[in-house]
Amino acid sequence: MENIPRDKLLGIYECMLRIREFENKIYYLFIDGFIPGTIHLYQGQEAVAAGVCANLRKDDVITSTHRPHGHAIAKGVPSGSLMAEIFGKSTGCCKGKGGSMHVGDIDVGMPPAIAIVAGGIPVAAGMALAFKFQKKNSVAVSFFGEGATNEGVFHETLNMASLWNLPVVYICENNLYAASTHIEKAFKITDIAKRADAYGMPGRTVDGNDAVAVYSAAKEAVEQARAGKGPSLLVCNTYRHGGHSRGDACTYRPKGEKEEWLKKDPLIIMENMLLEAKLLSADGIKAMKEKAEQEMIEASEFAKASPLPAPEQALEDLWA
Ligand SMILES: Cc1ncc(C[n+]2csc(CCOP(=O)(O)OP(=O)(O)O)c2C)c(N)n1
């Protein structure tokens, strides 16, 4: 932490706060009936998106999943257009045609998220291959849950990415559950990072609730990819505070489990670190929280006031 500039640390913390506020707002807006379909919220996992994306440039790209809001904010999708997209409004980052599970904005390096589990993994390899052909030193980063690492395409892609030395970083967010399935019911191994060994790339596991640990480990992986030294797998152990999606009451979780994880809330860990290092005062934290809250109030007002797409817009932006 000593070697990380204060601005960088505050930027990571601010990003985490913005994600938390955004998701808290979405939670209530869903209840109020503003959001069609379902949503998969990211509270509890903020340190991963914020810590990883703090290493990325605008010309780097990410792929995301059915749980994409945090990744979008961390990669720089404006909160207003993100919120409007989730509302299905024409001012959304995908003109209201994507919705919660397909948010993205190519201008900031995020093609629309892919809700097919593990679907973003080969797409990231493809974009990394393009960077290689174009002789750019941009990096592709793919976020996915631990459930995705049991899909065949994870294994096929990691093998190929390693063989072709692609500038791609694989970020597995191990939040213990794939929907309601606990990792113990789906894995014989306990350290998913070991899977990287099979494909000849570095694999590492970090505390995914510690944003500084995530940032530092991702820095190494991103620098390695950018330097033409190939892909790696980083597993971030974390926990989603809410249900898998909005209809999930989490009846499969043992009593007390969530409470234990709430003590390790990534925001609390980061706040304590900043306070102890005297990089931020309690008043400073309060001011940053208020700023993030205000931003998301404005984002929701923008989304509410925006028009729905006109029916004829359904026929625009089609390629076939
Ligand atoms: C190929 C495929 N199979 C099943 C689903 C249904 N599904 C959506 S999310 C999910 C669980 C994914 O778990 P994980 O990859 O660990 O991500 P997390 O939800 O924990 O972020 C499943 C089974 C899907 N979207 N795609």
CSV table of C-alpha atoms and ligand atoms in Angstrom, one decimal:
chain,number,residue,atom,x,y,z
A,1,MET,CA,0.0,0.0,0.0
A,2,GLU,CA,2.9,2.3,0.8
A,3,ASN,CA,4.0,2.3,-2.9
A,4,ILE,CA,0.5,3.2,-4.2
A,5,PRO,CA,-0.1,6.9,-4.7
A,6,ARG,CA,-2.8,8.5,-2.6
A,7,ASP,CA,-4.7,9.6,-5.6
A,8,LYS,CA,-4.9,6.1,-6.9
A,9,LEU,CA,-6.1,4.8,-3.5
A,10,LEU,CA,-8.8,7.5,-3.3
A,11,GLY,CA,-9.8,6.8,-6.8
A,12,ILE,CA,-10.3,3.1,-6.0
A,13,TYR,CA,-12.3,4.0,-2.9
A,14,GLU,CA,-14.4,6.5,-4.8
A,15,CYS,CA,-15.2,3.9,-7.5
A,16,MET,CA,-16.3,1.4,-4.8
A,17,LEU,CA,-18.5,4.0,-3.2
A,18,ARG,CA,-20.1,4.8,-6.5
A,19,ILE,CA,-20.8,1.2,-7.3
A,20,ARG,CA,-22.3,0.6,-3.8
A,21,GLU,CA,-24.5,3.7,-4.1
A,22,PHE,CA,-25.6,2.8,-7.6
A,23,GLU,CA,-26.6,-0.7,-6.6
A,24,ASN,CA,-28.4,0.4,-3.5
A,25,LYS,CA,-30.4,2.9,-5.6
A,26,ILE,CA,-31.2,0.2,-8.2
A,27,TYR,CA,-32.4,-2.1,-5.4
A,28,TYR,CA,-35.1,0.3,-4.4
A,29,LEU,CA,-35.9,1.4,-8.0
A,30,PHE,CA,-36.6,-2.2,-8.8
A,31,ILE,CA,-39.1,-2.5,-6.0
A,32,ASP,CA,-40.7,0.8,-7.2
A,33,GLY,CA,-41.3,-0.8,-10.6
A,34,PHE,CA,-39.0,1.2,-12.7
A,35,ILE,CA,-36.9,-1.7,-14.0
A,36,PRO,CA,-38.1,-4.4,-16.5
A,37,GLY,CA,-36.8,-7.9,-16.2
A,38,THR,CA,-34.6,-8.9,-13.3
A,39,ILE,CA,-31.3,-7.6,-11.9
A,40,HIS,CA,-28.2,-9.2,-10.5
A,41,LEU,CA,-26.6,-6.8,-8.0
A,42,TYR,CA,-22.9,-6.5,-7.1
A,43,GLN,CA,-22.9,-5.2,-3.5
A,44,GLY,CA,-20.0,-6.9,-1.6
A,45,GLN,CA,-17.8,-7.4,-4.7
A,46,GLU,CA,-16.9,-3.8,-5.3
A,47,ALA,CA,-13.2,-4.2,-4.5
A,48,VAL,CA,-12.8,-6.5,-7.5
A,49,ALA,CA,-14.1,-4.2,-10.2
A,50,ALA,CA,-12.6,-1.1,-8.7
A,51,GLY,CA,-9.2,-2.7,-7.9
A,52,VAL,CA,-8.8,-4.3,-11.3
A,53,CYS,CA,-10.1,-1.4,-13.5
A,54,ALA,CA,-7.8,1.0,-11.6
A,55,ASN,CA,-5.0,-0.6,-13.7
A,56,LEU,CA,-6.8,-0.1,-17.1
A,57,ARG,CA,-6.6,2.5,-19.7
A,58,LYS,CA,-9.5,3.7,-21.8
A,59,ASP,CA,-8.2,1.7,-24.8
A,60,ASP,CA,-8.2,-1.5,-22.7
A,61,VAL,CA,-11.4,-3.5,-22.9
A,62,ILE,CA,-13.4,-5.6,-20.5
A,63,THR,CA,-16.0,-8.3,-20.8
A,64,SER,CA,-18.7,-8.8,-18.2
A,65,THR,CA,-21.5,-11.0,-17.2
A,66,HIS,CA,-25.1,-11.0,-16.0
A,67,ARG,CA,-23.8,-9.1,-13.0
A,68,PRO,CA,-22.3,-6.2,-14.9
A,69,HIS,CA,-23.2,-2.9,-13.2
A,70,GLY,CA,-20.0,-2.7,-11.1
A,71,HIS,CA,-17.7,-3.5,-14.0
A,72,ALA,CA,-19.4,-0.8,-16.1
A,73,ILE,CA,-19.0,1.9,-13.5
A,74,ALA,CA,-15.4,0.9,-12.9
A,75,LYS,CA,-14.6,1.0,-16.6
A,76,GLY,CA,-16.1,4.4,-16.9
A,77,VAL,CA,-19.6,4.0,-18.3
A,78,PRO,CA,-21.4,7.2,-17.0
A,79,SER,CA,-23.9,6.4,-14.3
A,80,GLY,CA,-26.8,8.3,-16.0
A,81,SER,CA,-26.6,6.3,-19.2
A,82,LEU,CA,-26.0,3.1,-17.2
A,83,MET,CA,-29.1,3.7,-15.1
A,84,ALA,CA,-31.2,4.7,-18.2
A,85,GLU,CA,-30.1,1.5,-19.9
A,86,ILE,CA,-31.3,-0.6,-16.9
A,87,PHE,CA,-34.6,1.3,-17.2
A,88,GLY,CA,-34.8,0.4,-20.9
A,89,LYS,CA,-34.7,4.1,-21.9
A,90,SER,CA,-33.5,5.5,-25.2
A,91,THR,CA,-30.7,7.5,-23.5
A,92,GLY,CA,-29.2,4.3,-22.1
A,93,CYS,CA,-25.7,3.3,-23.1
A,94,CYS,CA,-27.2,0.7,-25.5
A,95,LYS,CA,-30.2,2.9,-26.4
A,96,GLY,CA,-32.4,0.9,-24.1
A,97,LYS,CA,-32.0,-2.3,-26.2
A,98,GLY,CA,-29.8,-4.2,-23.8
A,99,GLY,CA,-31.1,-3.8,-20.3
A,100,SER,CA,-29.4,-4.7,-17.0
A,101,MET,CA,-27.6,-7.9,-18.3
A,102,HIS,CA,-26.2,-6.3,-21.5
A,103,VAL,CA,-24.9,-2.9,-20.4
A,104,GLY,CA,-21.8,-1.6,-22.1
A,105,ASP,CA,-20.3,1.4,-23.9
A,106,ILE,CA,-17.7,0.7,-26.5
A,107,ASP,CA,-16.4,4.3,-26.2
A,108,VAL,CA,-15.0,3.4,-22.8
A,109,GLY,CA,-13.9,-0.1,-23.7
A,110,MET,CA,-16.8,-2.1,-22.6
A,111,PRO,CA,-18.7,-4.1,-25.3
A,112,PRO,CA,-22.2,-5.0,-24.0
A,113,ALA,CA,-22.1,-7.6,-21.2
A,114,ILE,CA,-22.9,-11.2,-22.0
A,115,ALA,CA,-25.3,-13.0,-19.8
A,116,ILE,CA,-24.5,-16.5,-21.1
A,117,VAL,CA,-22.3,-17.9,-18.3
A,118,ALA,CA,-18.6,-17.8,-19.5
A,119,GLY,CA,-19.7,-16.1,-22.7
A,120,GLY,CA,-17.3,-13.2,-22.2
A,121,ILE,CA,-14.2,-15.4,-21.8
A,122,PRO,CA,-13.6,-16.3,-25.5
A,123,VAL,CA,-14.7,-12.8,-26.6
A,124,ALA,CA,-11.9,-11.3,-24.4
A,125,ALA,CA,-9.4,-13.6,-26.0
A,126,GLY,CA,-10.7,-12.5,-29.5
A,127,MET,CA,-10.2,-8.9,-28.6
A,128,ALA,CA,-6.8,-9.6,-27.2
A,129,LEU,CA,-5.9,-11.4,-30.5
A,130,ALA,CA,-7.0,-8.3,-32.4
A,131,PHE,CA,-4.8,-6.1,-30.3
A,132,LYS,CA,-1.9,-8.5,-31.1
A,133,PHE,CA,-2.6,-8.3,-34.8
A,134,GLN,CA,-2.9,-4.5,-34.7
A,135,LYS,CA,0.4,-4.3,-32.7
A,136,LYS,CA,-1.4,-2.3,-30.0
A,137,ASN,CA,-0.3,-2.7,-26.4
A,138,SER,CA,-3.9,-2.7,-25.1
A,139,VAL,CA,-5.1,-5.4,-22.8
A,140,ALA,CA,-8.4,-7.3,-22.6
A,141,VAL,CA,-9.8,-8.2,-19.1
A,142,SER,CA,-12.6,-10.7,-18.6
A,143,PHE,CA,-14.7,-10.8,-15.4
A,144,PHE,CA,-16.7,-13.9,-14.5
A,145,GLY,CA,-17.9,-15.9,-11.6
A,146,GLU,CA,-16.5,-19.2,-10.3
A,147,GLY,CA,-19.4,-21.0,-11.8
A,148,ALA,CA,-18.1,-20.0,-15.2
A,149,THR,CA,-14.8,-21.9,-14.6
A,150,ASN,CA,-16.8,-25.1,-14.9
A,151,GLU,CA,-17.9,-24.3,-18.4
A,152,GLY,CA,-15.9,-26.0,-21.2
A,153,VAL,CA,-15.2,-22.7,-23.0
A,154,PHE,CA,-13.2,-21.5,-19.9
A,155,HIS,CA,-10.8,-24.4,-20.4
A,156,GLU,CA,-10.6,-24.2,-24.2
A,157,THR,CA,-10.0,-20.5,-24.1
A,158,LEU,CA,-7.4,-20.4,-21.4
A,159,ASN,CA,-5.5,-23.1,-23.3
A,160,MET,CA,-5.6,-21.1,-26.6
A,161,ALA,CA,-4.9,-17.8,-24.9
A,162,SER,CA,-1.8,-19.2,-23.3
A,163,LEU,CA,-0.7,-21.0,-26.5
A,164,TRP,CA,-1.0,-17.8,-28.5
A,165,ASN,CA,0.4,-15.6,-25.7
A,166,LEU,CA,-2.5,-13.2,-25.8
A,167,PRO,CA,-2.7,-9.9,-23.8
A,168,VAL,CA,-5.7,-11.0,-21.7
A,169,VAL,CA,-6.3,-11.2,-18.0
A,170,TYR,CA,-8.9,-13.5,-16.5
A,171,ILE,CA,-10.6,-12.3,-13.3
A,172,CYS,CA,-12.6,-15.0,-11.5
A,173,GLU,CA,-14.9,-13.5,-8.8
A,174,ASN,CA,-15.4,-16.4,-6.5
A,175,ASN,CA,-18.4,-15.3,-4.4
A,176,LEU,CA,-19.0,-18.9,-3.2
A,177,TYR,CA,-22.3,-19.5,-5.0
A,178,ALA,CA,-23.3,-20.0,-8.7
A,179,ALA,CA,-26.9,-19.0,-8.2
A,180,SER,CA,-27.8,-21.4,-5.3
A,181,THR,CA,-25.0,-23.9,-5.8
A,182,HIS,CA,-22.2,-23.7,-3.2
A,183,ILE,CA,-18.7,-24.2,-4.5
A,184,GLU,CA,-18.3,-27.4,-2.4
A,185,LYS,CA,-21.1,-29.0,-4.5
A,186,ALA,CA,-19.4,-28.0,-7.8
A,187,PHE,CA,-15.6,-28.3,-7.2
A,188,LYS,CA,-13.4,-31.0,-5.9
A,189,ILE,CA,-10.5,-28.5,-5.7
A,190,THR,CA,-10.5,-25.5,-3.2
A,191,ASP,CA,-8.1,-23.2,-5.1
A,192,ILE,CA,-9.5,-22.4,-8.5
A,193,ALA,CA,-6.3,-20.6,-9.5
A,194,LYS,CA,-4.6,-24.0,-9.8
A,195,ARG,CA,-6.5,-24.5,-13.0
A,196,ALA,CA,-4.1,-22.0,-14.6
A,197,ASP,CA,-1.3,-24.5,-14.2
A,198,ALA,CA,-3.0,-26.8,-16.7
A,199,TYR,CA,-2.7,-24.2,-19.3
A,200,GLY,CA,0.8,-22.9,-18.6
A,201,MET,CA,-0.1,-19.5,-17.3
A,202,PRO,CA,0.3,-17.9,-13.8
A,203,GLY,CA,-2.7,-18.4,-11.5
A,204,ARG,CA,-3.1,-16.5,-8.2
A,205,THR,CA,-5.7,-16.1,-5.5
A,206,VAL,CA,-6.2,-12.9,-3.5
A,207,ASP,CA,-8.6,-11.6,-0.9
A,208,GLY,CA,-11.2,-10.1,-3.2
A,209,ASN,CA,-12.6,-7.9,-0.4
A,210,ASP,CA,-9.3,-6.2,-0.1
A,211,ALA,CA,-9.2,-3.6,-2.9
A,212,VAL,CA,-5.5,-2.9,-2.4
A,213,ALA,CA,-4.6,-6.6,-2.7
A,214,VAL,CA,-6.8,-6.9,-5.8
A,215,TYR,CA,-5.2,-3.8,-7.3
A,216,SER,CA,-1.7,-5.0,-6.7
A,217,ALA,CA,-2.2,-8.5,-8.1
A,218,ALA,CA,-4.1,-7.2,-11.1
A,219,LYS,CA,-1.3,-4.7,-11.7
A,220,GLU,CA,1.1,-7.5,-12.2
A,221,ALA,CA,-1.2,-9.4,-14.4
A,222,VAL,CA,-2.1,-6.4,-16.6
A,223,GLU,CA,1.6,-5.3,-16.9
A,224,GLN,CA,2.6,-8.8,-17.9
A,225,ALA,CA,-0.1,-8.9,-20.6
A,226,ARG,CA,0.8,-5.4,-21.8
A,227,ALA,CA,4.5,-6.3,-22.0
A,228,GLY,CA,3.6,-9.2,-24.4
A,229,LYS,CA,4.2,-11.9,-21.7
A,230,GLY,CA,0.9,-13.5,-22.0
A,231,PRO,CA,-2.3,-14.1,-20.0
A,232,SER,CA,-3.0,-15.0,-16.4
A,233,LEU,CA,-5.8,-16.0,-14.1
A,234,LEU,CA,-6.5,-14.1,-10.9
A,235,VAL,CA,-9.1,-15.5,-8.5
A,236,CYS,CA,-10.6,-13.0,-6.1
A,237,ASN,CA,-12.4,-14.5,-3.1
A,238,THR,CA,-15.4,-12.4,-2.2
A,239,TYR,CA,-19.2,-12.6,-1.4
A,240,ARG,CA,-22.3,-11.1,-2.8
A,241,HIS,CA,-24.4,-9.5,-0.1
A,242,GLY,CA,-27.7,-10.0,-1.8
A,243,GLY,CA,-29.4,-12.8,-3.6
A,244,HIS,CA,-28.3,-14.1,-7.0
A,245,SER,CA,-31.1,-12.1,-8.6
A,246,ARG,CA,-33.9,-10.1,-7.3
A,247,GLY,CA,-36.2,-13.1,-6.8
A,248,ASP,CA,-33.7,-15.0,-4.6
A,249,ALA,CA,-34.4,-15.1,-0.9
A,250,CYS,CA,-31.0,-17.0,-0.2
A,251,THR,CA,-32.7,-19.8,1.7
A,252,TYR,CA,-29.7,-22.0,0.8
A,253,ARG,CA,-27.2,-19.9,2.8
A,254,PRO,CA,-26.3,-21.2,6.3
A,255,LYS,CA,-27.4,-19.0,9.2
A,256,GLY,CA,-24.8,-16.4,10.1
A,257,GLU,CA,-22.8,-16.7,6.9
A,258,LYS,CA,-23.8,-13.4,5.5
A,259,GLU,CA,-23.2,-11.7,8.9
A,260,GLU,CA,-19.6,-13.0,9.0
A,261,TRP,CA,-19.0,-11.6,5.5
A,262,LEU,CA,-20.6,-8.3,6.3
A,263,LYS,CA,-17.8,-7.8,8.9
A,264,LYS,CA,-15.4,-8.1,5.9
A,265,ASP,CA,-17.3,-5.6,3.8
A,266,PRO,CA,-14.8,-4.3,1.2
A,267,LEU,CA,-15.8,-0.7,1.9
A,268,ILE,CA,-15.2,-1.0,5.6
A,269,ILE,CA,-11.8,-2.6,4.9
A,270,MET,CA,-10.8,0.2,2.5
A,271,GLU,CA,-12.1,2.9,4.9
A,272,ASN,CA,-10.1,1.5,7.8
A,273,MET,CA,-7.0,1.3,5.7
A,274,LEU,CA,-7.4,4.9,4.5
A,275,LEU,CA,-8.1,6.2,8.0
A,276,GLU,CA,-5.2,4.2,9.6
A,277,ALA,CA,-2.8,5.5,7.0
A,278,LYS,CA,-4.2,9.0,7.6
A,279,LEU,CA,-4.9,9.4,3.9
A,280,LEU,CA,-8.5,10.4,4.6
A,281,SER,CA,-10.4,11.7,7.6
A,282,ALA,CA,-13.8,10.6,8.8
A,283,ASP,CA,-15.2,13.9,7.4
A,284,GLY,CA,-13.5,13.2,4.1
A,285,ILE,CA,-15.2,9.8,3.9
A,286,LYS,CA,-18.6,11.4,4.7
A,287,ALA,CA,-18.1,13.9,2.0
A,288,MET,CA,-17.2,11.3,-0.6
A,289,LYS,CA,-20.2,9.2,0.4
A,290,GLU,CA,-22.5,12.2,0.0
A,291,LYS,CA,-21.1,12.9,-3.4
A,292,ALA,CA,-21.6,9.4,-4.6
A,293,GLU,CA,-25.2,9.4,-3.2
A,294,GLN,CA,-25.9,12.7,-5.0
A,295,GLU,CA,-24.5,11.4,-8.3
A,296,MET,CA,-26.8,8.4,-8.2
A,297,ILE,CA,-29.9,10.5,-7.3
A,298,GLU,CA,-29.1,12.5,-10.4
A,299,ALA,CA,-28.6,9.4,-12.5
A,300,SER,CA,-32.0,8.0,-11.4
A,301,GLU,CA,-33.7,11.3,-12.1
A,302,PHE,CA,-32.1,11.3,-15.6
A,303,ALA,CA,-33.3,7.8,-16.2
A,304,LYS,CA,-36.8,8.5,-15.0
A,305,ALA,CA,-37.1,11.6,-17.1
A,306,SER,CA,-35.8,9.9,-20.3
A,307,PRO,CA,-38.1,8.6,-23.0
A,308,LEU,CA,-38.6,5.0,-24.0
A,309,PRO,CA,-37.2,4.1,-27.4
A,310,ALA,CA,-39.6,4.7,-30.3
A,311,PRO,CA,-40.9,1.5,-31.8
A,312,GLU,CA,-39.1,2.2,-35.1
A,313,GLN,CA,-35.8,2.3,-33.2
A,314,ALA,CA,-36.0,-1.5,-32.9
A,315,LEU,CA,-35.0,-1.7,-36.5
A,316,GLU,CA,-32.0,0.5,-36.2
A,317,ASP,CA,-28.4,-0.7,-35.4
A,318,LEU,CA,-29.1,-4.1,-37.0
A,319,TRP,CA,-26.3,-5.9,-38.9
A,320,ALA,CA,-28.4,-8.6,-40.6
B,1,LIG,C1,-24.6,-21.1,-20.2
B,1,LIG,C2,-25.5,-20.7,-19.1
B,1,LIG,N1,-26.0,-21.6,-18.2
B,1,LIG,C3,-26.9,-21.2,-17.2
B,1,LIG,C4,-27.2,-19.9,-17.1
B,1,LIG,C5,-28.2,-19.5,-16.0
B,1,LIG,N2,-27.4,-18.8,-15.0
B,1,LIG,C6,-27.3,-17.4,-14.9
B,1,LIG,S1,-26.3,-16.9,-13.8
B,1,LIG,C7,-25.9,-18.4,-13.3
B,1,LIG,C8,-24.9,-18.7,-12.1
B,1,LIG,C9,-23.6,-18.1,-12.5
B,1,LIG,O1,-22.7,-18.2,-11.4
B,1,LIG,P1,-21.3,-17.6,-11.5
B,1,LIG,O2,-20.6,-17.8,-12.8
B,1,LIG,O3,-20.5,-18.1,-10.3
B,1,LIG,O4,-21.5,-16.0,-11.4
B,1,LIG,P2,-22.2,-15.2,-10.2
B,1,LIG,O5,-23.7,-15.2,-10.4
B,1,LIG,O6,-21.8,-15.8,-8.9
B,1,LIG,O7,-21.7,-13.8,-10.3
B,1,LIG,C10,-26.6,-19.4,-14.0
B,1,LIG,C11,-26.5,-20.8,-13.8
B,1,LIG,C12,-26.7,-19.0,-18.1
B,1,LIG,N3,-27.1,-17.7,-18.0
B,1,LIG,N4,-25.9,-19.4,-19.0
